Coordinates of N, CA and C in Angstrom, one line a residue:
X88 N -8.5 3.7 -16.6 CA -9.4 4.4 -17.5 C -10.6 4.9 -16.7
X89 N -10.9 4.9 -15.5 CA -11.7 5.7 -14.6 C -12.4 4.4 -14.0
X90 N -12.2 3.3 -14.8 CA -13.2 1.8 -14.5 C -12.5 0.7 -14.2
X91 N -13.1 -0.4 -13.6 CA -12.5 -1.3 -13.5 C -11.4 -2.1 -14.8
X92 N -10.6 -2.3 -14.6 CA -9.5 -2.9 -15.9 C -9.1 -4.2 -15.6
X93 N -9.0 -4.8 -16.6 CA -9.0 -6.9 -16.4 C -6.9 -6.7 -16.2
X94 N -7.1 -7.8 -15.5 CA -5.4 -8.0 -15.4 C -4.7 -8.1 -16.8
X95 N -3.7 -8.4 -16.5 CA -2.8 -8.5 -17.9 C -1.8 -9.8 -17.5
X96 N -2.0 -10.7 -18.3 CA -0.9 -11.6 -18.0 C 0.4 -11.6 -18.9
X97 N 1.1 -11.9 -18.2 CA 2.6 -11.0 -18.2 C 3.6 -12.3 -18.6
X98 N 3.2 -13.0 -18.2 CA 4.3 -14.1 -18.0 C 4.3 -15.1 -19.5
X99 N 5.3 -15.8 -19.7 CA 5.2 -16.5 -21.2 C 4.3 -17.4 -21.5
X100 N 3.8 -17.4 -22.7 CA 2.4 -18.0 -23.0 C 2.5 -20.0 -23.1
X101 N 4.0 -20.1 -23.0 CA 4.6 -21.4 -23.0 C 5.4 -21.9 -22.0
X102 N 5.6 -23.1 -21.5 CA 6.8 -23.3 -20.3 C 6.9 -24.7 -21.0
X103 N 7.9 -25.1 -20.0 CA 8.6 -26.2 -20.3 C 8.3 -27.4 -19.4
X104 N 8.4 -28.7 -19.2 CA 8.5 -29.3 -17.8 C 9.1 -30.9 -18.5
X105 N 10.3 -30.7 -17.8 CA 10.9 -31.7 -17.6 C 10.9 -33.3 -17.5
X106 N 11.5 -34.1 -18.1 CA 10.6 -35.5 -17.9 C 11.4 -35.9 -16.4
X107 N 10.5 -36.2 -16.2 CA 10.6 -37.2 -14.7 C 10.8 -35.9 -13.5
X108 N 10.0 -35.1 -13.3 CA 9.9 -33.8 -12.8 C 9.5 -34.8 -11.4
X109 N 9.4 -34.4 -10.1 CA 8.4 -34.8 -9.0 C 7.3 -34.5 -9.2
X110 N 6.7 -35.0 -8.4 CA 5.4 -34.5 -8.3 C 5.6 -33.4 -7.3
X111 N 4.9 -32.4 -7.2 CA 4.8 -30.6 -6.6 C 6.3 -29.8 -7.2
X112 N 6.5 -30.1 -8.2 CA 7.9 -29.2 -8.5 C 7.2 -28.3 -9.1
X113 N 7.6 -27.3 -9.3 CA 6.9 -25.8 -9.9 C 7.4 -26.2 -11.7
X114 N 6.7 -25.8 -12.4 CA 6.9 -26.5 -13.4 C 7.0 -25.2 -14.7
X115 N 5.7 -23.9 -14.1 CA 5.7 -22.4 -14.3 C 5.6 -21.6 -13.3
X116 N 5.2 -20.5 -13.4 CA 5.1 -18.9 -12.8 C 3.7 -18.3 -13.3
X117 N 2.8 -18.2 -12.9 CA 2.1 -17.0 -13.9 C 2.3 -15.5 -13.4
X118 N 2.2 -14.8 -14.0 CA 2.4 -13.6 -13.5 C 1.9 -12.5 -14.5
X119 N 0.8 -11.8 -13.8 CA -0.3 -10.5 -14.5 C 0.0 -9.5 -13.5
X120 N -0.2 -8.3 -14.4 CA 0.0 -7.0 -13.5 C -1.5 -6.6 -13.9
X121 N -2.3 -5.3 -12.8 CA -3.7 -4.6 -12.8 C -3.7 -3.4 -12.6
X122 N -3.5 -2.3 -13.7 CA -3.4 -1.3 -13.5 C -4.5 -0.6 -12.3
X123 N -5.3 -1.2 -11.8 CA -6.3 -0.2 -10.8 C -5.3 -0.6 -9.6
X124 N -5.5 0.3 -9.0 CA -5.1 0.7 -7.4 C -5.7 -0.4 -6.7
X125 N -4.4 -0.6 -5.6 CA -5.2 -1.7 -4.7 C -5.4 -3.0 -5.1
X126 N -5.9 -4.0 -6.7 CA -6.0 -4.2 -6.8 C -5.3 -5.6 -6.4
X127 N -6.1 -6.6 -6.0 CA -5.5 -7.9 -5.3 C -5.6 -9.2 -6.5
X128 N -4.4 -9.3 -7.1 CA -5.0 -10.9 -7.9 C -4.6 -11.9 -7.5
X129 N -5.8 -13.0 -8.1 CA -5.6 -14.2 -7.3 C -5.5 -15.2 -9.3
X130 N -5.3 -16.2 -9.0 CA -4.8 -17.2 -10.3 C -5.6 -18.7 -10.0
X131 N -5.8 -19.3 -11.1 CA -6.8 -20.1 -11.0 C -5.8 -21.1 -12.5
X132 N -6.7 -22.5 -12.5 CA -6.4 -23.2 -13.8 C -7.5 -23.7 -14.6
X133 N -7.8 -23.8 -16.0 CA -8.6 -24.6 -16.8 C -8.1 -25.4 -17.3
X134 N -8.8 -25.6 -18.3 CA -7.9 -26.4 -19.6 C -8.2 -28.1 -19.5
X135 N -7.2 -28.4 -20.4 CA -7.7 -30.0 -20.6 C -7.0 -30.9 -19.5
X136 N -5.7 -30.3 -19.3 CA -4.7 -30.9 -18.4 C -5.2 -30.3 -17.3
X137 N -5.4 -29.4 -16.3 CA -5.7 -28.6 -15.4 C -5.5 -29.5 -14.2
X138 N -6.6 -30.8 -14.1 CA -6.5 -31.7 -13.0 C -5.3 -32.4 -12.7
X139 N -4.5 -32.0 -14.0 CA -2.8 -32.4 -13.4 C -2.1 -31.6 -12.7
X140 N -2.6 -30.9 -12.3 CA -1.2 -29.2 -11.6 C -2.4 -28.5 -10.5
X141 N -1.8 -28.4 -10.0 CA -2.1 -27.2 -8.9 C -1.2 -25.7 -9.1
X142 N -2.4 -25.1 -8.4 CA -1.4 -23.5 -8.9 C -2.2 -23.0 -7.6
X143 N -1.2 -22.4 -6.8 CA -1.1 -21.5 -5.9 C -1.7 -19.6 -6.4
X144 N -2.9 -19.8 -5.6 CA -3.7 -18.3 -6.0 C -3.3 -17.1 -5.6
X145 N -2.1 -17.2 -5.2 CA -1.4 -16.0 -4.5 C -0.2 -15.3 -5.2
X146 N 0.9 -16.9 -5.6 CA 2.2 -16.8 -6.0 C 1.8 -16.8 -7.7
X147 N 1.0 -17.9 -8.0 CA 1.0 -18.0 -9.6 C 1.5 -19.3 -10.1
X148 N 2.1 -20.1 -8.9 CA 3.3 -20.8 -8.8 C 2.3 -22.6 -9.1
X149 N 2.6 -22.9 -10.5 CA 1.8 -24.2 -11.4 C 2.9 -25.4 -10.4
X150 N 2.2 -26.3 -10.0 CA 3.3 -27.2 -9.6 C 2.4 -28.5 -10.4
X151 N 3.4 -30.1 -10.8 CA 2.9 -31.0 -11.0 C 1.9 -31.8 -10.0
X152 N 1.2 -32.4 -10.0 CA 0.2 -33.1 -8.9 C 1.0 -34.5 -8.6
X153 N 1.5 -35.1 -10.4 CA 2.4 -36.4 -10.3 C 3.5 -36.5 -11.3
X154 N 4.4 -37.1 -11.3 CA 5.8 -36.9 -12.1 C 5.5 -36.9 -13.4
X155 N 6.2 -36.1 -14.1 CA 6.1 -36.0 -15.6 C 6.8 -37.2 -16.1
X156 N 5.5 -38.2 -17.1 CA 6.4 -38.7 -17.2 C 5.7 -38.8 -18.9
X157 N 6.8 -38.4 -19.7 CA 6.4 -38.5 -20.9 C 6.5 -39.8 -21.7
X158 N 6.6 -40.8 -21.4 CA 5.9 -42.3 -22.2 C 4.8 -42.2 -21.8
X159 N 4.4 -41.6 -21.0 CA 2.2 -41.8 -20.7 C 1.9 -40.3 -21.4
X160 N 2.8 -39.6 -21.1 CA 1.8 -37.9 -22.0 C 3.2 -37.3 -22.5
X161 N 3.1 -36.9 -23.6 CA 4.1 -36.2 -24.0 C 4.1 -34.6 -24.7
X162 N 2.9 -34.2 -23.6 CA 2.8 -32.8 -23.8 C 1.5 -32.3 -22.4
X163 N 1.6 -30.8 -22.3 CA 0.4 -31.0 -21.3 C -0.5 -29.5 -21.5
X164 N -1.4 -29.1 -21.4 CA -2.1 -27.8 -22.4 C -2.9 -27.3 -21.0
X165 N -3.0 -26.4 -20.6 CA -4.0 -25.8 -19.1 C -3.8 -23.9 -19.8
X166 N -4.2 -23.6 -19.2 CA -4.9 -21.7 -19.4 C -4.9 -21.6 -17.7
X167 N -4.0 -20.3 -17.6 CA -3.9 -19.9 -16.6 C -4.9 -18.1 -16.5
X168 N -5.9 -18.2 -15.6 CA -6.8 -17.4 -15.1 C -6.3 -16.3 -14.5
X169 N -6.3 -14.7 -14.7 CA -5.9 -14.1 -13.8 C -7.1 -13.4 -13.4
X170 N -7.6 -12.9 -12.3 CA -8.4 -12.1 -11.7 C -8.5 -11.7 -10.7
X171 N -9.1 -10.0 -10.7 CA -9.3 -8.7 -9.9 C -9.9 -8.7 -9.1
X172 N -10.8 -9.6 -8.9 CA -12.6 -9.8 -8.1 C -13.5 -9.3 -8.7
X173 N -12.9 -8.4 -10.0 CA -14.4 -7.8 -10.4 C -14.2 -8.2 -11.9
X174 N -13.4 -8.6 -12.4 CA -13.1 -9.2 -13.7 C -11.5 -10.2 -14.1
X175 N -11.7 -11.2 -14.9 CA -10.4 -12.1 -15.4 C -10.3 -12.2 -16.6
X176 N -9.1 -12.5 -17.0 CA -8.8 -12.9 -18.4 C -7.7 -13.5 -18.1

């Protein structure tokens, strides 16, 4: 649009993760496209769960921190970040 434009996240608003997953198994993907030129994005985590997963700022790639194990949690909720350097959503 002549201006800076916020990424677009692309990838499914839901994933799955398996019980008794390892711990660092990829568990999702994120994945945003940025219509401006050039544009480099990097991926981040919030949320309530967040301090359970790591996510790689490059690939997108959510991994577990420690094995899923659903008798202790039986679900897990995090917002995945995308951003341009000059704006995120």
């Amino acid at each position: 649009t002549g201006t800076n434009d916020l990424p677009v996240i692309v990838s499914p608003a839901v994933g799955t993760v398996d019980e008794n997953l390892p711990a660092s198994a990829v568990v999702y993907t994120a994945k945003a496209t940025d219509v401006d030129n050039g544009a480099t994005l990097t991926y981040s985590l919030t949320g309530g769960d967040a301090a359970l997963f790591s996510i790689d700022s490059k690939s997108g790639e959510v991994r577990l921190l420690a094995p899923a194990n659903f008798e202790a949690k039986q679900g897990y909720n995090f917002t995945v970040i995308a951003s341009d350097g000059l704006g995120s959503v």
